[in-house]
Short mmCIF file of C-alpha atoms in Angstrom, two decimals:
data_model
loop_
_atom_site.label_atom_id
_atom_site.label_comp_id
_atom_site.label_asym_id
_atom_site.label_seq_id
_atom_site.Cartn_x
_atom_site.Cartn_y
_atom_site.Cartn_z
CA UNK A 1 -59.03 -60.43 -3.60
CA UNK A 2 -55.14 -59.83 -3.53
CA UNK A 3 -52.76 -59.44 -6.15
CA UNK A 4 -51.83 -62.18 -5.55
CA UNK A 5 -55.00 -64.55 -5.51
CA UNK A 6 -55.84 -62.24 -9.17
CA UNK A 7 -52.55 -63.88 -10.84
CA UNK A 8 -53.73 -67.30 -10.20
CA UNK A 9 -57.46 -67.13 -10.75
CA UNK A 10 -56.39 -65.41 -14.07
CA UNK A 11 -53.66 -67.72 -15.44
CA UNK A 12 -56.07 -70.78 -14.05
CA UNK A 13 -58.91 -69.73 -16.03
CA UNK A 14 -56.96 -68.92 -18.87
CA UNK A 15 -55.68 -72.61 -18.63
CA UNK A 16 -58.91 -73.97 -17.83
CA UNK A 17 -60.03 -72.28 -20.99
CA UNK A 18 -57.50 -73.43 -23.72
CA UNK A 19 -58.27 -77.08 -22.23
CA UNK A 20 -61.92 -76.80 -22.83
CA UNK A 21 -60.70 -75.98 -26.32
CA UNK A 22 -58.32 -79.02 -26.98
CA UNK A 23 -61.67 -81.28 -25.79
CA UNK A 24 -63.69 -79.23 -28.62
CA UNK A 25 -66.48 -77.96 -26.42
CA UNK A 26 -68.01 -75.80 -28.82
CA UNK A 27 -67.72 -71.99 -27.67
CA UNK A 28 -71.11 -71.23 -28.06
CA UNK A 29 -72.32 -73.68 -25.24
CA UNK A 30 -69.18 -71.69 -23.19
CA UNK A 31 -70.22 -68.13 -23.65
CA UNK A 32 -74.03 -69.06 -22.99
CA UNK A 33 -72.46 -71.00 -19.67
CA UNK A 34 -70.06 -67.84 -19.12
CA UNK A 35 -73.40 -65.34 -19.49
CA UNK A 36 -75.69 -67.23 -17.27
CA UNK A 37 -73.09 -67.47 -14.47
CA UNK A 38 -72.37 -64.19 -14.31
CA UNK A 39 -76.21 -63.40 -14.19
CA UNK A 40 -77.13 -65.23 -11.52
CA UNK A 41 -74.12 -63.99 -9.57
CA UNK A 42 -75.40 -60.49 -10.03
CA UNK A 43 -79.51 -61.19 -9.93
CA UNK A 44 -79.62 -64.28 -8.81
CA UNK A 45 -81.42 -65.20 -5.87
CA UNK A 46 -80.86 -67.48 -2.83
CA UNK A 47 -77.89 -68.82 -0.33
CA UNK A 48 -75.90 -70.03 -3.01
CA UNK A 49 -76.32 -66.44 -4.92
CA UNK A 50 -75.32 -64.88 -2.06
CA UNK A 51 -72.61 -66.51 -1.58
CA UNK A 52 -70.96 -65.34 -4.55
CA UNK A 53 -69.06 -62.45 -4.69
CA UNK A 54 -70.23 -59.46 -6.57
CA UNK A 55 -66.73 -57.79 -7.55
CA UNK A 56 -67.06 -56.18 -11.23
CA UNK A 57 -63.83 -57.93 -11.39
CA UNK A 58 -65.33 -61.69 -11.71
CA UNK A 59 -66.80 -61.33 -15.48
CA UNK A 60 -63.10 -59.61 -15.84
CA UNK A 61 -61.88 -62.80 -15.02
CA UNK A 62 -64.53 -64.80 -16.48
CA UNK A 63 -63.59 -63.29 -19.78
CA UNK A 64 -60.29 -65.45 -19.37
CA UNK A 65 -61.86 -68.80 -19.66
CA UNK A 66 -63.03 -67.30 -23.26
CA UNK A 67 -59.63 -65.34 -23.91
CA UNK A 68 -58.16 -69.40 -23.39
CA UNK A 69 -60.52 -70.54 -25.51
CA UNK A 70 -59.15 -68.07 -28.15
CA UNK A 71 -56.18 -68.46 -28.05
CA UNK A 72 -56.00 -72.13 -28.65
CA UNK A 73 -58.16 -71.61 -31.38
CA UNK A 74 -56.24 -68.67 -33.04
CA UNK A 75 -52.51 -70.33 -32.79
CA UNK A 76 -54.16 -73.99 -33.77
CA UNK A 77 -55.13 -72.02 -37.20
CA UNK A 78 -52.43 -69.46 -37.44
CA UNK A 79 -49.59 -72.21 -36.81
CA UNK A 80 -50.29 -74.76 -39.07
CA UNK A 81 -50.35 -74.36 -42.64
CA UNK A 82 -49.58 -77.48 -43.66
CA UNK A 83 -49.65 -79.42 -47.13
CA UNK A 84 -52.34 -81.81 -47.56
CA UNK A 85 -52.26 -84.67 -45.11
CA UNK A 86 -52.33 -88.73 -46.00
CA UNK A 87 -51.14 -87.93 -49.36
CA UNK A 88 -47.64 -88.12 -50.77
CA UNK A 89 -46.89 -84.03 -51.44
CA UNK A 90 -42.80 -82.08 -51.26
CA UNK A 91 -42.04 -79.44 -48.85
CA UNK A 92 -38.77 -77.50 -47.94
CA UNK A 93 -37.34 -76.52 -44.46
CA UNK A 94 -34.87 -77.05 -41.82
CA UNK A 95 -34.23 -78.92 -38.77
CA UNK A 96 -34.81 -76.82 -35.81
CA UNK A 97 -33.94 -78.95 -32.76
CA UNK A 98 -31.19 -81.48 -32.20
CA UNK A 99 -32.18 -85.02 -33.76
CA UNK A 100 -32.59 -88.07 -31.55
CA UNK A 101 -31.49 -91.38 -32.43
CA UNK A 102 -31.95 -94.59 -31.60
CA UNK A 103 -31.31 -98.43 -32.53
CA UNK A 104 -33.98 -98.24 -35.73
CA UNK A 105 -34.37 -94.62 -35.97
CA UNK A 106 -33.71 -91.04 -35.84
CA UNK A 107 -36.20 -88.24 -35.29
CA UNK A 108 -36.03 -84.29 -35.27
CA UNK A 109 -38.72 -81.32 -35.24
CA UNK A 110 -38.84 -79.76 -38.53
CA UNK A 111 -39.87 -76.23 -39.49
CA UNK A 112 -41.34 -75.98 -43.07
CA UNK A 113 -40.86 -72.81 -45.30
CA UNK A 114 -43.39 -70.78 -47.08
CA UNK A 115 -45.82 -70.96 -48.62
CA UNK A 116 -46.48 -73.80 -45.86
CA UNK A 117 -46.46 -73.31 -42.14
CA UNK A 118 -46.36 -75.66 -38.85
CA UNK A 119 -43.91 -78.08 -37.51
CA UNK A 120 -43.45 -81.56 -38.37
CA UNK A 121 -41.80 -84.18 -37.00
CA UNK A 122 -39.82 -86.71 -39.03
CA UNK A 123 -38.86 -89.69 -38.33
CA UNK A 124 -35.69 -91.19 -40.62
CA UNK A 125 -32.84 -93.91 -40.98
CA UNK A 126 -30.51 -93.76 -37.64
CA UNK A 127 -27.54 -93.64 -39.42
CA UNK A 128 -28.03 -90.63 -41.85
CA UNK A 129 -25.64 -87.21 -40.87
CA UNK A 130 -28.18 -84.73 -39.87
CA UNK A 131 -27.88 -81.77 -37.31
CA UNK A 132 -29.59 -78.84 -35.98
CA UNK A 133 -30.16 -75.81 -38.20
CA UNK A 134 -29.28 -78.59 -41.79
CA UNK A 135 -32.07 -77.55 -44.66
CA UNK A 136 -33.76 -80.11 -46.04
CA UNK A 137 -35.95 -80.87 -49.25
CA UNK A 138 -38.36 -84.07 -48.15
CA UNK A 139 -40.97 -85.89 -50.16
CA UNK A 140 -43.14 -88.04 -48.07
CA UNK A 141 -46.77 -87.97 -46.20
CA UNK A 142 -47.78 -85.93 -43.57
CA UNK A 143 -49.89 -87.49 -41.08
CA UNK A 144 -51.21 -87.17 -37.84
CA UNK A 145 -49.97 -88.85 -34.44
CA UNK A 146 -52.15 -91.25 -33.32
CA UNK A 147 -51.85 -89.17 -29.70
CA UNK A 148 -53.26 -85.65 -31.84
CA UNK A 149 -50.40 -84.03 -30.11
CA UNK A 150 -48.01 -83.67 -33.46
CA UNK A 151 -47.90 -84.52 -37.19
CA UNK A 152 -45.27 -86.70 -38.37
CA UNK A 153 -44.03 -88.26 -41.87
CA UNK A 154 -42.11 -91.68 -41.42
CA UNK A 155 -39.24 -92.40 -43.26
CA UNK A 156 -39.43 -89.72 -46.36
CA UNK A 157 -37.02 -89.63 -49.05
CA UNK A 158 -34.84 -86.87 -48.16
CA UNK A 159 -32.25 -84.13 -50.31
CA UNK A 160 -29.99 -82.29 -47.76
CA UNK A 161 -30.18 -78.74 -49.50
CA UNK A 162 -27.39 -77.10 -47.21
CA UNK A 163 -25.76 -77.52 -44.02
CA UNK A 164 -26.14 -74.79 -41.57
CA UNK A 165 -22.21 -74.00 -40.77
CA UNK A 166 -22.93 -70.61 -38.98
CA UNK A 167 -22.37 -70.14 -35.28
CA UNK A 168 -25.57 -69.80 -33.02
CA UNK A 169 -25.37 -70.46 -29.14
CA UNK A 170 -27.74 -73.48 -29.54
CA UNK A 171 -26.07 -75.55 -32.12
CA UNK A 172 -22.92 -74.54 -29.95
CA UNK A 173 -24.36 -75.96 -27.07
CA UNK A 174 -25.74 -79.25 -28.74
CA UNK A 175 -22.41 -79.61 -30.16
CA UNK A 176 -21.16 -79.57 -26.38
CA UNK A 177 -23.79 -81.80 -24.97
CA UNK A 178 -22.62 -84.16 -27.70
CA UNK A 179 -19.18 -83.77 -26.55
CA UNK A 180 -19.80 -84.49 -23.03
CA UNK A 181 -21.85 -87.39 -23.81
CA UNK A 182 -18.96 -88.66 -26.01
CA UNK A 183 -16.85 -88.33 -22.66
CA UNK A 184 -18.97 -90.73 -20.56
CA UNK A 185 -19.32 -92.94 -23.19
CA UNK A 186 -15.16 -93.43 -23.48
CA UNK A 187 -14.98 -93.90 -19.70
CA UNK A 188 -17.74 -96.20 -18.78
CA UNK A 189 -19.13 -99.65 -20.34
CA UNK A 190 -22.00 -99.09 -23.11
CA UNK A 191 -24.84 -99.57 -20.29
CA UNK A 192 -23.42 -97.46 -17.87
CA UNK A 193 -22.60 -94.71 -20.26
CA UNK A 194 -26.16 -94.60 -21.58
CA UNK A 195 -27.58 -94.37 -17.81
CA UNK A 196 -25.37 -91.56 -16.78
CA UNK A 197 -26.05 -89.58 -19.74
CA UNK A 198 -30.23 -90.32 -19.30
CA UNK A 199 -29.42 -88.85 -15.47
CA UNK A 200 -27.18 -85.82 -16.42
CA UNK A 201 -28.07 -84.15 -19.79
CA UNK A 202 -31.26 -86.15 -20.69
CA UNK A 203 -29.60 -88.81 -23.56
CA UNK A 204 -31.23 -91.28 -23.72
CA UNK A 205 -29.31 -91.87 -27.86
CA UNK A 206 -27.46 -95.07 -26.28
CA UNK A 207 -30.41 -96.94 -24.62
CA UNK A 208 -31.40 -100.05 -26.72
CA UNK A 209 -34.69 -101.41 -26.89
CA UNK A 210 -34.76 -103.51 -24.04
CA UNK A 211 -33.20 -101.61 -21.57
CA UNK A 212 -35.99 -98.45 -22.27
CA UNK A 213 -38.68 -101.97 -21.90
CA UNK A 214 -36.63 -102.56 -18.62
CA UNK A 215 -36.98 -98.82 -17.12
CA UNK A 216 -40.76 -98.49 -18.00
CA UNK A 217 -41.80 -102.07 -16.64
CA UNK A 218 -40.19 -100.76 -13.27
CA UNK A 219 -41.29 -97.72 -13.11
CA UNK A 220 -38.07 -95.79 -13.00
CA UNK A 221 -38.29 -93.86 -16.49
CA UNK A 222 -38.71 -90.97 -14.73
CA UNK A 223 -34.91 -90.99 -13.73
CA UNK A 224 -33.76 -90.12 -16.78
CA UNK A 225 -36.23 -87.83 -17.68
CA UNK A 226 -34.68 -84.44 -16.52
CA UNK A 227 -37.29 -83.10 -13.83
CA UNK A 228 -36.96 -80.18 -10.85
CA UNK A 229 -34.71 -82.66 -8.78
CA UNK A 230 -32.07 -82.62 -11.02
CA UNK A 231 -32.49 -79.39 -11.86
CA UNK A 232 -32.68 -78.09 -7.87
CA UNK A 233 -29.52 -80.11 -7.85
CA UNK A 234 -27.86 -78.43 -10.45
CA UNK A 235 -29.17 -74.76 -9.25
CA UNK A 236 -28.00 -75.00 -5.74
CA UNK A 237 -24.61 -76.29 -6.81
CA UNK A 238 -23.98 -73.81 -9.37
CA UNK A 239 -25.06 -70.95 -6.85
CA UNK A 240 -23.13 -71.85 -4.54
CA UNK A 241 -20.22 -72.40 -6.96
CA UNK A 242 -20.74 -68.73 -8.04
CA UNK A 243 -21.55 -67.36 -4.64
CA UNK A 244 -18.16 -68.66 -3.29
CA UNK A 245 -16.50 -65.31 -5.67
CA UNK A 246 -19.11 -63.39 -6.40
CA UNK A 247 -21.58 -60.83 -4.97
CA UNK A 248 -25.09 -62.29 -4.69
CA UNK A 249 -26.74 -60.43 -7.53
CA UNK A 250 -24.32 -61.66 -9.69
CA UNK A 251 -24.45 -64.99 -8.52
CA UNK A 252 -28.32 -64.92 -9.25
CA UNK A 253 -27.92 -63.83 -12.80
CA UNK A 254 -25.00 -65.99 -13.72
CA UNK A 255 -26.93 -69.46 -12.21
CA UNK A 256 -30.35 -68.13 -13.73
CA UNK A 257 -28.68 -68.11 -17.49
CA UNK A 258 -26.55 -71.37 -16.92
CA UNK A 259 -29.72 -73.27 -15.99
CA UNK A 260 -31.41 -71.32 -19.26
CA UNK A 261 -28.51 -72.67 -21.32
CA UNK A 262 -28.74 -76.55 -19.26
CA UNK A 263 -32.54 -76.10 -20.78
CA UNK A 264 -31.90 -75.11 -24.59
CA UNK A 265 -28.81 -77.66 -24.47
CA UNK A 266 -31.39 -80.89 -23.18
CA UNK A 267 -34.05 -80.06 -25.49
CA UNK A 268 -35.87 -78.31 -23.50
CA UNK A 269 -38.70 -81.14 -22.57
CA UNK A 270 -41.23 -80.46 -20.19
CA UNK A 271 -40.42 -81.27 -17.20
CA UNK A 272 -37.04 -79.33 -17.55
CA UNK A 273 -38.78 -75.89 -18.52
CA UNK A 274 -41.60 -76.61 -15.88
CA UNK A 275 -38.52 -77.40 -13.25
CA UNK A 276 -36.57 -74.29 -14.41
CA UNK A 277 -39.29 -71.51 -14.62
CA UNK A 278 -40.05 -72.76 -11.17
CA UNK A 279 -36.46 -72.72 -9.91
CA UNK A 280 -35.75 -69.39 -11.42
CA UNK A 281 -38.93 -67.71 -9.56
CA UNK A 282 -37.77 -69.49 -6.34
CA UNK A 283 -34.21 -67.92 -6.68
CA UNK A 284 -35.98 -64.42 -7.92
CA UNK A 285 -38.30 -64.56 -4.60
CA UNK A 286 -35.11 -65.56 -2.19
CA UNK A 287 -33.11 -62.49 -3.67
CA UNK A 288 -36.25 -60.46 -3.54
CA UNK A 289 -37.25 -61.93 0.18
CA UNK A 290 -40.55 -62.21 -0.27
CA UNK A 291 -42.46 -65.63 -0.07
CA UNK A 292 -42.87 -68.10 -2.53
CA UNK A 293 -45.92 -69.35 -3.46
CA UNK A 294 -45.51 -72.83 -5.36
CA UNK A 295 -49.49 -72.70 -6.29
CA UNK A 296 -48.90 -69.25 -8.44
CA UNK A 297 -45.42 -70.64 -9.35
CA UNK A 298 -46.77 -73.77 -10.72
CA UNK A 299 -49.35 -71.69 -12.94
CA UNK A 300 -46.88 -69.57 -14.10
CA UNK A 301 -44.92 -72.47 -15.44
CA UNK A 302 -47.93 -73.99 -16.70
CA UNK A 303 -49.24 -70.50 -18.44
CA UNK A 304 -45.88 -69.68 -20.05
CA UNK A 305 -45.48 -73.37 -21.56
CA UNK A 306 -49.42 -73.73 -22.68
CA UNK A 307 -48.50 -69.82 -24.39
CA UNK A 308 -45.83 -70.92 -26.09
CA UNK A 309 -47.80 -74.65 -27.39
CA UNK A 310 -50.91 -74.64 -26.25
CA UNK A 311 -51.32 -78.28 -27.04
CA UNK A 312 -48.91 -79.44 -24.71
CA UNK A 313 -51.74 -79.06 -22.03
CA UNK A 314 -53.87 -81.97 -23.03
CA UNK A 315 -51.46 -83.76 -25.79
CA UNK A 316 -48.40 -83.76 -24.08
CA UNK A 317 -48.16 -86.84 -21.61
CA UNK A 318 -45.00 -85.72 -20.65
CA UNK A 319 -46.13 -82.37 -19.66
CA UNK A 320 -49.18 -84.15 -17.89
CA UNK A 321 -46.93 -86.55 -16.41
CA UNK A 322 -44.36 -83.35 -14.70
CA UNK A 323 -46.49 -81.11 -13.40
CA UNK A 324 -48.93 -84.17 -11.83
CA UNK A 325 -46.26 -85.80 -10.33
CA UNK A 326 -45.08 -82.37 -8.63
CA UNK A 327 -48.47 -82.03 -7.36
CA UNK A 328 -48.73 -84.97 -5.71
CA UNK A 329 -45.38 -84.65 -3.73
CA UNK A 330 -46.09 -80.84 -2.66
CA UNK A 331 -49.39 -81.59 -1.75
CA UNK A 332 -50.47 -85.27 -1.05
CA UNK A 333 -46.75 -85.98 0.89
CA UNK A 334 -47.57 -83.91 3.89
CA UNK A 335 -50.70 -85.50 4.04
CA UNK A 336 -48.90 -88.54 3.96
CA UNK A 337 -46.55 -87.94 6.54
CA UNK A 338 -49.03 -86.40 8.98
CA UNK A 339 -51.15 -89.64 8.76
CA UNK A 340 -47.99 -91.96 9.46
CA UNK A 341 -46.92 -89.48 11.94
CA UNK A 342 -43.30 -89.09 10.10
CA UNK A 343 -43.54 -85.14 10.19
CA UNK A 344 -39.80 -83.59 10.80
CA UNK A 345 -38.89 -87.16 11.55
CA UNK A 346 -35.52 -88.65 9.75
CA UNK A 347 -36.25 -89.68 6.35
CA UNK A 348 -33.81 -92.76 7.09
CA UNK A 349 -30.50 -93.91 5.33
CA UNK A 350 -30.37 -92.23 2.23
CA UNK A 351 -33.15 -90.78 2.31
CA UNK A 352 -35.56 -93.74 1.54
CA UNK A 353 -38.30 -92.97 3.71
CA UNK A 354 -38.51 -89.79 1.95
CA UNK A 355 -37.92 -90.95 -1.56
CA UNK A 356 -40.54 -93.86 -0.27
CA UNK A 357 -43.51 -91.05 0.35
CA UNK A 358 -42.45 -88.58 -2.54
CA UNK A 359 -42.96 -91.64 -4.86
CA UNK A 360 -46.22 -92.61 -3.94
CA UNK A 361 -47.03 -89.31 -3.65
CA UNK A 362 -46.54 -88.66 -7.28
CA UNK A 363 -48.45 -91.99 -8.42
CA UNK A 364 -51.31 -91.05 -6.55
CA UNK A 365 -51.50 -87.90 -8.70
CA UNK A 366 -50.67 -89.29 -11.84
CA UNK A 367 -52.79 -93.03 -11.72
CA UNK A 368 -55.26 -91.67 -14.49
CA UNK A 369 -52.71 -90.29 -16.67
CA UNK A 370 -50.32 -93.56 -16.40
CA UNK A 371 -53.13 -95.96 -17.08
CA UNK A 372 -54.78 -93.72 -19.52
CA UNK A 373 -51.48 -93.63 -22.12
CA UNK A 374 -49.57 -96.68 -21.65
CA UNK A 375 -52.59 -99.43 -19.96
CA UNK A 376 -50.48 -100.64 -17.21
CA UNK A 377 -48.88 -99.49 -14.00
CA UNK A 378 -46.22 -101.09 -11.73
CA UNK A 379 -46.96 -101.23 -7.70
CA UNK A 380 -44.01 -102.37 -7.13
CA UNK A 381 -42.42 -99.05 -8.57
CA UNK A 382 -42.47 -97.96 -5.15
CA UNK A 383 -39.48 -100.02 -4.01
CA UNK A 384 -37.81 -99.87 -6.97
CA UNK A 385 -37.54 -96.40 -6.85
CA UNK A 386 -37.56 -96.25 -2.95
CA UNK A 387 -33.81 -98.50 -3.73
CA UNK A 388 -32.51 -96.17 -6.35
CA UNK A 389 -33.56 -92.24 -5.62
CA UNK A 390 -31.33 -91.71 -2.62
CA UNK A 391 -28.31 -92.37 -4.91
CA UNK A 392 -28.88 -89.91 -7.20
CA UNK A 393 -27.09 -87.00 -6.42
CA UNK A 394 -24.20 -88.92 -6.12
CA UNK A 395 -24.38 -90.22 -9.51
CA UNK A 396 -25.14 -87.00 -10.80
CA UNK A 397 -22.34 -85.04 -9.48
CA UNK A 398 -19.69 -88.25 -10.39
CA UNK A 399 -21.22 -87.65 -13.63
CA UNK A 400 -21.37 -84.15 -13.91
CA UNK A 401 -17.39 -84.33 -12.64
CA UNK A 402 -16.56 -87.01 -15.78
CA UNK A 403 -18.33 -84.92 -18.42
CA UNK A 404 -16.30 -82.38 -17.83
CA UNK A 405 -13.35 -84.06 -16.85
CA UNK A 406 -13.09 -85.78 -19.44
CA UNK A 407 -12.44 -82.55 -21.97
CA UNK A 408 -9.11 -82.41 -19.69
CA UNK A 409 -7.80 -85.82 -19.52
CA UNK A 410 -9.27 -89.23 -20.56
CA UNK A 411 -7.02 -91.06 -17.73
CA UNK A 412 -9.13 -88.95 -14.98
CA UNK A 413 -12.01 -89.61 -16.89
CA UNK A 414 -11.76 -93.24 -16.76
CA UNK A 415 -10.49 -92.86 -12.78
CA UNK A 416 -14.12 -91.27 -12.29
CA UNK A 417 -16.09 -94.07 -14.13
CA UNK A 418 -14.16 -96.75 -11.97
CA UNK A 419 -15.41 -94.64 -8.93
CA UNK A 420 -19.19 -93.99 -10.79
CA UNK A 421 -19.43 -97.55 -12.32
CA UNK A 422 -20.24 -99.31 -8.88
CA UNK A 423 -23.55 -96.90 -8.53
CA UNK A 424 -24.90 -97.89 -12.18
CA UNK A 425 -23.93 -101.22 -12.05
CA UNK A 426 -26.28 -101.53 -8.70
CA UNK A 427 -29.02 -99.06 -10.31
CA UNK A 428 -29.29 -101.06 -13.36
CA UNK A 429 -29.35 -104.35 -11.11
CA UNK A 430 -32.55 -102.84 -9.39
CA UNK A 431 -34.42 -101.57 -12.64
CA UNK A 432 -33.72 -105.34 -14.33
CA UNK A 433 -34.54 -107.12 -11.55
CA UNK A 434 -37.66 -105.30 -11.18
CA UNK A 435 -38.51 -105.46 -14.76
CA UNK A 436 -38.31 -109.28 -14.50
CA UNK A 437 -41.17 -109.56 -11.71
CA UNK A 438 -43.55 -107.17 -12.20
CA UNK A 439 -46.38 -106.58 -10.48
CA UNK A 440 -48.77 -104.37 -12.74
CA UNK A 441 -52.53 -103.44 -12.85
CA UNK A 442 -53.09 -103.50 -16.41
CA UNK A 443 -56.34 -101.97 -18.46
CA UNK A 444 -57.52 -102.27 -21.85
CA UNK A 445 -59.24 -98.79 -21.99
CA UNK A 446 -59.32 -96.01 -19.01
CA UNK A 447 -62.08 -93.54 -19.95
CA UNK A 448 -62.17 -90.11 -18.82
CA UNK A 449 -65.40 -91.04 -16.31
CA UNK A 450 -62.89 -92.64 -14.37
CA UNK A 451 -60.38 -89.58 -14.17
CA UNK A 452 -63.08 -87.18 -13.10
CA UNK A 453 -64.44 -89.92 -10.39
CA UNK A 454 -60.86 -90.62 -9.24
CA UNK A 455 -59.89 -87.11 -9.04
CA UNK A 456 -62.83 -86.31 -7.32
CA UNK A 457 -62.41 -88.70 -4.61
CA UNK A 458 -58.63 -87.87 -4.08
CA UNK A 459 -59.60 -84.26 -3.44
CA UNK A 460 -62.47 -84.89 -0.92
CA UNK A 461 -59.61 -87.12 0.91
CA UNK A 462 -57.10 -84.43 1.15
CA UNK A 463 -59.55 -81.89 1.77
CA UNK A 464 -61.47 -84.52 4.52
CA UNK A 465 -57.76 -84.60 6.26
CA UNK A 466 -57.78 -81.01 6.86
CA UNK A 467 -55.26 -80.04 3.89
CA UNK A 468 -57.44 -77.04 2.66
CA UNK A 469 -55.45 -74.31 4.67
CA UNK A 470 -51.98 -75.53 3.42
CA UNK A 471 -53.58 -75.55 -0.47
CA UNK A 472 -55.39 -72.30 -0.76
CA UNK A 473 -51.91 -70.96 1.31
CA UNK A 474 -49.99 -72.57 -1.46
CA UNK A 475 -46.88 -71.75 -0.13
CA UNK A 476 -43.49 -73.87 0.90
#
């Protein structure tokens, strides 16, 4: 095996092993599974014995799956120290990203002090003044999210114990984001403002109720949840931006730390640090001119995220949702295209055969997840999003250019939102006519039967088409 092929199989068995852990398959069932594998690929007998190779390195890696397993296990207990649950109890700590707020509420992650440990998220009146870094005293119950993936309290009674006044880069930049959302909103109607800022920076504060009901019934959430195409977007026009006065290497670094900051300054979600870690080892491997591989890139991402939360691999639907979704267009698009015979053909006025493909792409990968976690799913997101995508890095860059415009002069600011408004005012058409009519297969309960069936039968089809070479290649 290469180098190369070692970093995979390692990262995807360490992976493989922390999920076995968040489905509680008890370890002693995987180490006698481990064992007897790698007995019967050194004594076993047979054609399918042979087959296997007989490097010393496979128990090596095998020894992954249970260093996963670990590893969940150890940061599940180590992490979370937490008072007792579904009782009223008092704790002390201090808001530790930037709260979100919407029409009936406001929520933020919050860090508890010792002699308790863990994260918790709470969930409080819209209207009350809090901020990154603010220390709080709360007296409420701790309970569990009904998805496992966090514990919550809802509406606690809350004592502000200080505000945190000091500088630090992050409160700095969520300061700025705040700013620049504040910009959009004094150039553009209430609507429109709330759209661009979902598409730019990821707030999604301004949306009421039934315009997030409008964007999920059509299928077009995703739009405003900041993904590798807005981030590509943003990486190639800040390179080139830099690389128009600077050397190369410095050009590199410089867009490398502004899309780090762009991450920290959204929240840093999942499908922005899956988008970035991937763009940043694209731009390292261009620089370094050597190929990239998006299979090892992908794991990568994956490995550093489930590292630094290793719940987010089976609790996080957003996480699920981001790295199935890029999946599907790397790998089930081509197939697409080959069958329709639309390979290095025009992808059509604004790119909607493209968009077209890359959407369907991504459902196909992400059908189980999608009807698993919200029961229903949209066919005619297709369109919807087929009518919308090609738009998008217009809007983006008119709203990029008003952001930041608009800490120079309000009167250009509103100049740009008269030029901007015409592309939200037909995207928001689209999403609420779409919501209005839709066409959805909706299910009670999915059970996980049907993932590993549907999974399995969307793998023999690629694989039946002849894909195998350009997946095991895994390269761009």
């Amino acid at each position: 095996m290469t180098l190369h092929d070692i970093a995979f199989i390692s990262a995807a068995l360490f992976l493989f092993g922390v999920g076995l852990a968040s489905v509680e398959v008890p370890f002693f069932l995987l180490c006698f599974a481990v064992a007897a594998f790698a007995l019967f690929m050194f004594f076993g007998k047979g054609p399918m014995a042979e087959q296997l190779p007989k490097s010393p390195l496979v128990p090596l890696l095998l020894l992954l799956l249970l260093a996963g397993y670990g590893y969940y296990a150890f940061r599940d207990v180590r992490a979370n120290t937490l008072p007792p649950l579904d009782a009223e109890t008092e704790f002390s700590g201090t808001i530790i990203a930037d709260p979100i707020v919407s029409e009936k509420s406001q929520q933020f992650a919050f860090k508890l002090d010792a002699p308790s440990r863990g994260e918790v998220r709470i969930y409080t009146d819209p209207f009350a003044d809090f901020s990154y870094g603010d220390s709080l005293h709360i007296k409420g119950t701790i309970e569990k999210a009904p998805s496992g993936a966090f514990y919550m309290v809802g509406f606690p009674e809350i004592t502000k114990t200080s505000d945190e006044s000091d500088f630090s880069i992050r409160r700095s930049l969520f300061a700025f984001r705040h700013a620049f959302v504040g910009n959009i909103n004094a150039a553009l109607d209430s609507d429109q403002a709330a759209l661009l800022s979902g598409i730019t920076v990821g707030d999604r504060s301004g949306f009421t109720k039934e315009f997030k009901n409008d964007m999920a019934l059509s299928g077009t959430t995703h739009i405003v949840a900041l993904s590798g195409y807005n981030i590509s977007i943003l990486a190639i026009a800040i390179s080139y931006l830099f690389g128009s006065f600077l050397s190369k290497q410095k050009s590199f670094y410089l867009t490398v730390a502004v899309i780090v900051l762009f991450v920290v300054m959204t929240g840093a979600e999942a499908s922005v640090v899956r988008a970035a870690i991937m763009g940043g080892l694209a731009l390292f491997a261009e620089r370094a001119g050597r190929l990239y591989s998006f299979r090892n890139a992908l794991t990568l991402a994956a490995f550093v995220m489930v590292i630094w939360n290793p719940h987010v691999l089976l609790s996080d639907v957003g996480f699920q949702l981001s790295f199935g979704a890029l999946i599907g267009i790397v790998y089930i698009k081509p197939v697409l295209e080959k069958i329709l015979g639309l390979k290095n053909k025009d992808e059509g006025f604004l790119g909607w055969r493209g968009n077209a493909l890359a959407t369907f792409s991504a459902q196909l990968a992400v059908v189980p997840i999608i009807l698993y976690n919200f029961g229903s799913l949209n066919l005619l997101s297709l369109l919807a999003n087929m009518l919308i995508l090609g738009l998008q890095p217009y809007t983006m860059a008119l709203g990029f250019a008003l952001g930041f415009v608009g800490f120079l002069s309000g009167m250009l600011a509103h100049i740009l939102g008269w030029v901007t408004a015409p592309l939200l005012i037909y995207q928001i058409a689209v999403i609420r006519f779409f919501a209005a009519y839709p066409f959805a297969i909706q299910v009670a309960v999915f059970p996980f039967t049907l993932w590993i069936i549907y999974y399995f039968l969307l793998a023999f089809a690629l694989f039946s088409l002849r894909y195998k070479k350009l997946f095991t290649e895994g390269t761009l």
